[in-house]
Tab-separated table of C-alpha atoms in Angstrom:
chain	number	residue	atom	x	y	z
A	1	UNK	CA	0.006	0.006	-0.008
A	2	UNK	CA	1.612	3.241	-1.116
A	3	UNK	CA	0.210	5.455	1.636
A	4	UNK	CA	1.841	8.317	3.473
A	5	UNK	CA	0.427	6.934	6.731
A	6	UNK	CA	2.418	3.715	6.339
A	7	UNK	CA	5.547	5.245	4.841
A	8	UNK	CA	8.922	4.110	6.182
A	9	UNK	CA	9.589	7.470	7.858
A	10	UNK	CA	6.340	7.358	9.756
A	11	UNK	CA	6.951	3.735	10.751
A	12	UNK	CA	10.289	4.681	12.224
A	13	UNK	CA	8.798	7.695	14.012
A	14	UNK	CA	5.948	5.456	15.311
A	15	UNK	CA	8.565	3.091	16.771
A	16	UNK	CA	10.327	5.983	18.421
A	17	UNK	CA	7.166	7.250	20.034
A	18	UNK	CA	6.270	3.780	21.278
A	19	UNK	CA	9.756	3.374	22.669
A	20	UNK	CA	9.353	6.666	24.580
A	21	UNK	CA	5.911	5.687	25.841
A	22	UNK	CA	7.329	2.467	27.231
A	23	UNK	CA	10.141	4.105	29.144
A	24	UNK	CA	12.821	4.418	26.434
A	25	UNK	CA	15.065	7.387	25.911
A	26	UNK	CA	13.522	10.523	24.387
A	27	UNK	CA	14.276	11.019	20.718
A	28	UNK	CA	14.962	14.680	20.049
A	29	UNK	CA	13.113	14.885	16.796
A	30	UNK	CA	9.669	16.078	15.913
A	31	UNK	CA	7.472	15.187	12.955
A	32	UNK	CA	4.325	16.735	11.603
A	33	UNK	CA	2.849	13.219	11.869
A	34	UNK	CA	3.294	13.123	15.665
A	35	UNK	CA	-0.279	14.233	16.442
A	36	UNK	CA	-1.668	11.499	14.270
A	37	UNK	CA	0.749	8.853	15.522
A	38	UNK	CA	0.038	9.675	19.167
A	39	UNK	CA	-3.396	8.144	18.840
A	40	UNK	CA	-1.846	4.980	17.341
A	41	UNK	CA	0.673	4.846	20.189
A	42	UNK	CA	-2.267	4.764	22.622
A	43	UNK	CA	-3.790	1.939	20.607
A	44	UNK	CA	-0.480	0.089	20.683
A	45	UNK	CA	-0.170	0.359	24.450
A	46	UNK	CA	-3.721	-0.917	24.837
A	47	UNK	CA	-2.935	-3.893	22.591
A	48	UNK	CA	-0.059	-4.810	24.895
A	49	UNK	CA	-2.103	-4.322	28.064
A	50	UNK	CA	-5.440	-5.825	26.987
A	51	UNK	CA	-4.512	-8.175	24.089
A	52	UNK	CA	-7.987	-7.868	22.435
A	53	UNK	CA	-9.324	-10.457	20.025
A	54	UNK	CA	-10.060	-8.567	16.792
A	55	UNK	CA	-13.053	-9.692	14.754
A	56	UNK	CA	-14.365	-7.743	11.784
A	57	UNK	CA	-18.165	-8.070	11.751
A	58	UNK	CA	-20.413	-7.233	8.838
A	59	UNK	CA	-21.672	-3.972	10.382
A	60	UNK	CA	-18.140	-2.676	11.030
A	61	UNK	CA	-17.028	-3.681	7.545
A	62	UNK	CA	-19.870	-1.856	5.886
A	63	UNK	CA	-19.382	1.268	7.967
A	64	UNK	CA	-15.607	1.324	7.453
A	65	UNK	CA	-16.023	0.873	3.743
A	66	UNK	CA	-18.436	3.788	3.513
A	67	UNK	CA	-16.146	5.993	5.598
A	68	UNK	CA	-13.009	5.133	3.560
A	69	UNK	CA	-14.741	5.640	0.234
A	70	UNK	CA	-15.926	9.044	1.342
A	71	UNK	CA	-12.469	9.970	2.598
A	72	UNK	CA	-10.789	8.760	-0.582
A	73	UNK	CA	-13.214	10.699	-2.823
A	74	UNK	CA	-12.756	13.822	-0.705
A	75	UNK	CA	-8.970	13.782	-0.347
A	76	UNK	CA	-7.824	11.701	-3.333
A	77	UNK	CA	-5.974	8.402	-3.307
A	78	UNK	CA	-2.633	9.938	-2.438
A	79	UNK	CA	-1.538	12.782	-0.182
A	80	UNK	CA	0.823	15.098	-2.097
A	81	UNK	CA	2.185	16.643	1.080
A	82	UNK	CA	5.802	15.865	1.889
A	83	UNK	CA	7.637	16.047	5.189
A	84	UNK	CA	11.224	16.298	6.257
A	85	UNK	CA	12.916	12.995	7.049
A	86	UNK	CA	13.672	12.496	10.713
A	87	UNK	CA	17.303	12.631	11.643
A	88	UNK	CA	17.095	9.280	13.370
A	89	UNK	CA	17.219	6.327	10.973
A	90	UNK	CA	15.484	2.937	11.339
A	91	UNK	CA	18.841	1.399	12.164
A	92	UNK	CA	19.521	3.935	14.857
A	93	UNK	CA	16.052	3.472	16.307
A	94	UNK	CA	16.297	-0.316	16.418
A	95	UNK	CA	19.979	-1.050	16.959
A	96	UNK	CA	21.483	1.930	18.747
A	97	UNK	CA	22.108	2.130	22.470
A	98	UNK	CA	22.185	-0.485	25.168
A	99	UNK	CA	20.633	-3.944	24.965
A	100	UNK	CA	17.572	-2.976	26.943
A	101	UNK	CA	16.798	-0.114	24.641
A	102	UNK	CA	17.204	-2.349	21.616
A	103	UNK	CA	14.725	-4.793	23.137
A	104	UNK	CA	12.248	-1.989	23.814
A	105	UNK	CA	12.621	-0.709	20.271
A	106	UNK	CA	12.061	-4.159	18.792
A	107	UNK	CA	9.033	-4.546	21.027
A	108	UNK	CA	7.776	-1.198	19.827
A	109	UNK	CA	8.102	-2.241	16.196
A	110	UNK	CA	6.214	-5.457	16.923
A	111	UNK	CA	3.417	-3.549	18.615
A	112	UNK	CA	3.411	-1.089	15.745
A	113	UNK	CA	3.074	-3.934	13.284
A	114	UNK	CA	0.233	-5.359	15.345
A	115	UNK	CA	-1.574	-2.035	15.418
A	116	UNK	CA	-0.987	-1.618	11.700
A	117	UNK	CA	-2.293	-5.100	11.024
A	118	UNK	CA	-5.488	-4.286	12.888
A	119	UNK	CA	-6.024	-1.182	10.754
A	120	UNK	CA	-5.051	-2.894	7.517
A	121	UNK	CA	-7.225	-5.926	8.198
A	122	UNK	CA	-10.168	-3.669	8.651
A	123	UNK	CA	-9.459	-1.726	5.479
A	124	UNK	CA	-8.888	-4.972	3.543
A	125	UNK	CA	-12.229	-6.316	4.719
A	126	UNK	CA	-13.901	-3.107	3.678
A	127	UNK	CA	-12.341	-3.326	0.225
A	128	UNK	CA	-13.078	-6.950	-0.540
A	129	UNK	CA	-16.188	-6.170	-2.572
A	130	UNK	CA	-14.620	-3.257	-4.467
A	131	UNK	CA	-14.600	-3.339	-8.292
A	132	UNK	CA	-12.496	-1.399	-10.811
A	133	UNK	CA	-13.390	2.294	-10.512
A	134	UNK	CA	-14.145	2.100	-6.782
A	135	UNK	CA	-11.982	4.153	-4.426
A	136	UNK	CA	-10.870	1.037	-2.530
A	137	UNK	CA	-10.061	-1.174	-5.491
A	138	UNK	CA	-6.345	-0.360	-5.298
A	139	UNK	CA	-6.304	-1.510	-1.665
A	140	UNK	CA	-7.976	-4.748	-2.674
A	141	UNK	CA	-5.272	-5.487	-5.226
A	142	UNK	CA	-2.541	-4.448	-2.782
A	143	UNK	CA	-3.919	-6.945	-0.282
A	144	UNK	CA	-3.700	-9.678	-2.957
A	145	UNK	CA	-0.056	-8.844	-3.579
A	146	UNK	CA	0.627	-9.024	0.139
A	147	UNK	CA	-0.962	-12.487	0.253
A	148	UNK	CA	1.317	-13.620	-2.545
A	149	UNK	CA	4.387	-12.241	-0.780
A	150	UNK	CA	3.460	-14.203	2.348
A	151	UNK	CA	2.708	-17.478	0.575
A	152	UNK	CA	4.940	-20.330	1.752
A	153	UNK	CA	5.500	-22.085	-1.607
A	154	UNK	CA	4.951	-21.851	-5.339
A	155	UNK	CA	2.025	-24.240	-5.002
A	156	UNK	CA	0.393	-21.928	-2.483
A	157	UNK	CA	1.062	-18.970	-4.769
A	158	UNK	CA	-0.443	-20.828	-7.673
A	159	UNK	CA	-3.602	-21.567	-5.758
A	160	UNK	CA	-3.807	-17.914	-4.684
A	161	UNK	CA	-3.575	-16.766	-8.305
A	162	UNK	CA	-6.507	-19.080	-9.192
A	163	UNK	CA	-8.458	-17.632	-6.280
A	164	UNK	CA	-7.753	-14.158	-7.672
A	165	UNK	CA	-8.941	-15.294	-11.100
A	166	UNK	CA	-12.221	-16.317	-9.523
A	167	UNK	CA	-12.433	-12.882	-7.909
A	168	UNK	CA	-11.811	-11.177	-11.261
A	169	UNK	CA	-14.688	-13.192	-12.686
A	170	UNK	CA	-17.016	-11.921	-9.961
A	171	UNK	CA	-15.895	-8.382	-10.790
A	172	UNK	CA	-16.552	-8.932	-14.492
A	173	UNK	CA	-20.132	-9.981	-13.724
A	174	UNK	CA	-20.724	-6.545	-12.157
A	175	UNK	CA	-19.252	-4.677	-15.131
A	176	UNK	CA	-21.334	-6.145	-17.941
A	177	UNK	CA	-22.713	-2.716	-18.797
A	178	UNK	CA	-19.168	-1.333	-19.175
A	179	UNK	CA	-17.567	-3.012	-22.236
A	180	UNK	CA	-14.132	-1.483	-21.604
A	181	UNK	CA	-14.082	-2.359	-17.938
A	182	UNK	CA	-15.504	-5.852	-18.622
A	183	UNK	CA	-12.770	-6.613	-21.139
A	184	UNK	CA	-9.994	-5.218	-18.880
A	185	UNK	CA	-11.096	-7.362	-15.933
A	186	UNK	CA	-11.189	-10.466	-18.106
A	187	UNK	CA	-7.647	-9.626	-19.238
A	188	UNK	CA	-6.628	-9.522	-15.579
A	189	UNK	CA	-8.528	-12.721	-14.929
A	190	UNK	CA	-6.717	-14.548	-17.708
A	191	UNK	CA	-3.335	-13.236	-16.514
A	192	UNK	CA	-4.010	-14.508	-12.975
A	193	UNK	CA	-5.166	-17.834	-14.462
A	194	UNK	CA	-1.990	-18.297	-16.497
A	195	UNK	CA	0.246	-17.388	-13.588
A	196	UNK	CA	-1.527	-19.779	-11.218
A	197	UNK	CA	-1.594	-22.635	-13.720
A	198	UNK	CA	2.071	-22.194	-14.612
A	199	UNK	CA	3.112	-22.427	-10.960
A	200	UNK	CA	0.968	-25.537	-10.349
A	201	UNK	CA	1.909	-27.378	-13.522
A	202	UNK	CA	5.576	-26.615	-12.938
A	203	UNK	CA	5.358	-28.042	-9.420
A	204	UNK	CA	3.593	-31.167	-10.702
A	205	UNK	CA	6.222	-31.748	-13.374
A	206	UNK	CA	9.223	-31.068	-11.089
A	207	UNK	CA	8.028	-33.478	-8.405
A	208	UNK	CA	6.399	-36.006	-10.746
A	209	UNK	CA	3.275	-35.615	-8.566
A	210	UNK	CA	-0.097	-34.993	-10.212
A	211	UNK	CA	-1.671	-33.682	-6.992
A	212	UNK	CA	-1.260	-30.049	-8.060
A	213	UNK	CA	-3.057	-30.896	-11.325
A	214	UNK	CA	-6.151	-31.841	-9.300
A	215	UNK	CA	-6.375	-28.205	-8.175
A	216	UNK	CA	-5.974	-27.066	-11.804
A	217	UNK	CA	-8.761	-29.357	-13.029
A	218	UNK	CA	-11.121	-28.383	-10.214
A	219	UNK	CA	-10.538	-24.740	-11.011
A	220	UNK	CA	-11.089	-25.214	-14.735
A	221	UNK	CA	-14.355	-27.134	-14.245
A	222	UNK	CA	-15.889	-24.509	-11.969
A	223	UNK	CA	-14.460	-21.497	-13.755
A	224	UNK	CA	-15.591	-22.682	-17.190
A	225	UNK	CA	-19.182	-22.989	-16.018
A	226	UNK	CA	-19.086	-19.514	-14.453
A	227	UNK	CA	-17.378	-17.860	-17.430
A	228	UNK	CA	-19.884	-19.470	-19.755
A	229	UNK	CA	-22.619	-17.749	-17.753
A	230	UNK	CA	-21.275	-14.397	-18.950
A	231	UNK	CA	-22.431	-15.246	-22.487
A	232	UNK	CA	-26.115	-14.925	-21.516
A	233	UNK	CA	-27.461	-11.618	-22.660
A	234	UNK	CA	-23.978	-10.333	-23.669
A	235	UNK	CA	-23.373	-8.137	-26.715
A	236	UNK	CA	-21.290	-9.251	-29.624
A	237	UNK	CA	-18.012	-7.732	-28.374
A	238	UNK	CA	-18.474	-9.103	-24.863
A	239	UNK	CA	-19.337	-12.585	-26.222
A	240	UNK	CA	-16.160	-12.622	-28.365
A	241	UNK	CA	-14.054	-11.569	-25.388
A	242	UNK	CA	-15.668	-14.154	-23.132
A	243	UNK	CA	-14.977	-16.929	-25.684
A	244	UNK	CA	-11.247	-16.073	-25.486
A	245	UNK	CA	-11.289	-16.842	-21.786
A	246	UNK	CA	-13.201	-20.079	-22.421
A	247	UNK	CA	-10.585	-21.093	-25.062
A	248	UNK	CA	-7.828	-20.486	-22.451
A	249	UNK	CA	-9.565	-22.740	-19.944
A	250	UNK	CA	-9.914	-25.469	-22.567
A	251	UNK	CA	-6.203	-25.201	-23.382
A	252	UNK	CA	-5.370	-25.462	-19.676
A	253	UNK	CA	-7.397	-28.646	-19.328
A	254	UNK	CA	-5.595	-30.193	-22.297
A	255	UNK	CA	-2.220	-29.219	-20.791
A	256	UNK	CA	-3.143	-30.674	-17.409
A	257	UNK	CA	-4.291	-33.953	-18.985
A	258	UNK	CA	-1.082	-34.209	-21.033
A	259	UNK	CA	1.077	-33.638	-17.968
A	260	UNK	CA	-0.869	-36.160	-15.959
A	261	UNK	CA	-0.319	-38.749	-18.695
A	262	UNK	CA	3.376	-37.877	-18.889
A	263	UNK	CA	3.756	-38.380	-15.146
A	264	UNK	CA	1.827	-41.648	-15.293
A	265	UNK	CA	4.172	-43.109	-17.918
A	266	UNK	CA	7.253	-41.857	-16.098
A	267	UNK	CA	8.553	-39.551	-18.790
A	268	UNK	CA	11.450	-37.243	-17.780
A	269	UNK	CA	10.520	-33.773	-16.603
A	270	UNK	CA	9.769	-31.523	-19.614
A	271	UNK	CA	12.538	-29.166	-20.619
A	272	UNK	CA	10.323	-26.764	-22.623
A	273	UNK	CA	7.634	-24.460	-21.296
A	274	UNK	CA	5.268	-21.742	-22.290
A	275	UNK	CA	2.699	-19.468	-20.609
A	276	UNK	CA	0.889	-22.504	-19.128
A	277	UNK	CA	4.027	-24.148	-17.768
A	278	UNK	CA	5.907	-27.284	-18.877
A	279	UNK	CA	5.172	-28.720	-22.324
A	280	UNK	CA	5.226	-32.496	-21.929
A	281	UNK	CA	6.040	-34.987	-24.650
A	282	UNK	CA	3.422	-37.600	-25.580
A	283	UNK	CA	3.801	-41.040	-23.986
A	284	UNK	CA	5.108	-43.685	-26.400
A	285	UNK	CA	2.420	-45.805	-28.012
A	286	UNK	CA	1.698	-48.919	-25.959
A	287	UNK	CA	2.722	-47.504	-22.585
């Protein structure tokens, strides 16, 4: 998320203020963000003292979404204001001084991350139903990128990409009266589909294990039915664009079946690849 609130300078200053609030040495710097960050410091201290269980209910999500959309429309997606960089660096805030102060600073950063996570989780929940053109759509896509960055393996990332492709399909269904937006979302959907399939087919080929292909086939079966539903009542241009996505799903199923057969007849791992991943050779006749 490219937001002034969560910029590196403010994160460092936030850590300094938390350090001071928890008995650390006073940092002789001031920032124009201090008034805003003071409220977050209070939240951070309460998190340490009370350790609340955070649950985002439907009423809070709806209210937060409305508030954020109103704020984004009023102020714009980005704040053009700039501020002078604090003299203290992140390294100085975290590593300087005695061991006790380093421990407090690290604790402050952890509390800061926790407080930030609470805020971001609420914003992410509020943005989950956003579509292209909405004020919170950029946050929704940023959340997806964060999920990918935190994924533990290529297989997990591949499955996430397929989940995102399903999300793009839901968005396309809401944009059927906007031919340009409809086509753009399907482009994004197909890109997510290719990336997810490539990761999963590559994993299956490398490990000679068809398990990842099961996820591909399940995705294709469900996604093809849902994409086909976009043809109902669509105009000529939208129907042509939808058929491109259907053709991609058919090609993916053929690739998955070919890889599964290659694994079953113990062929060596493919050396060639394309946008859908490894390109397997056909099994010899009679095997």
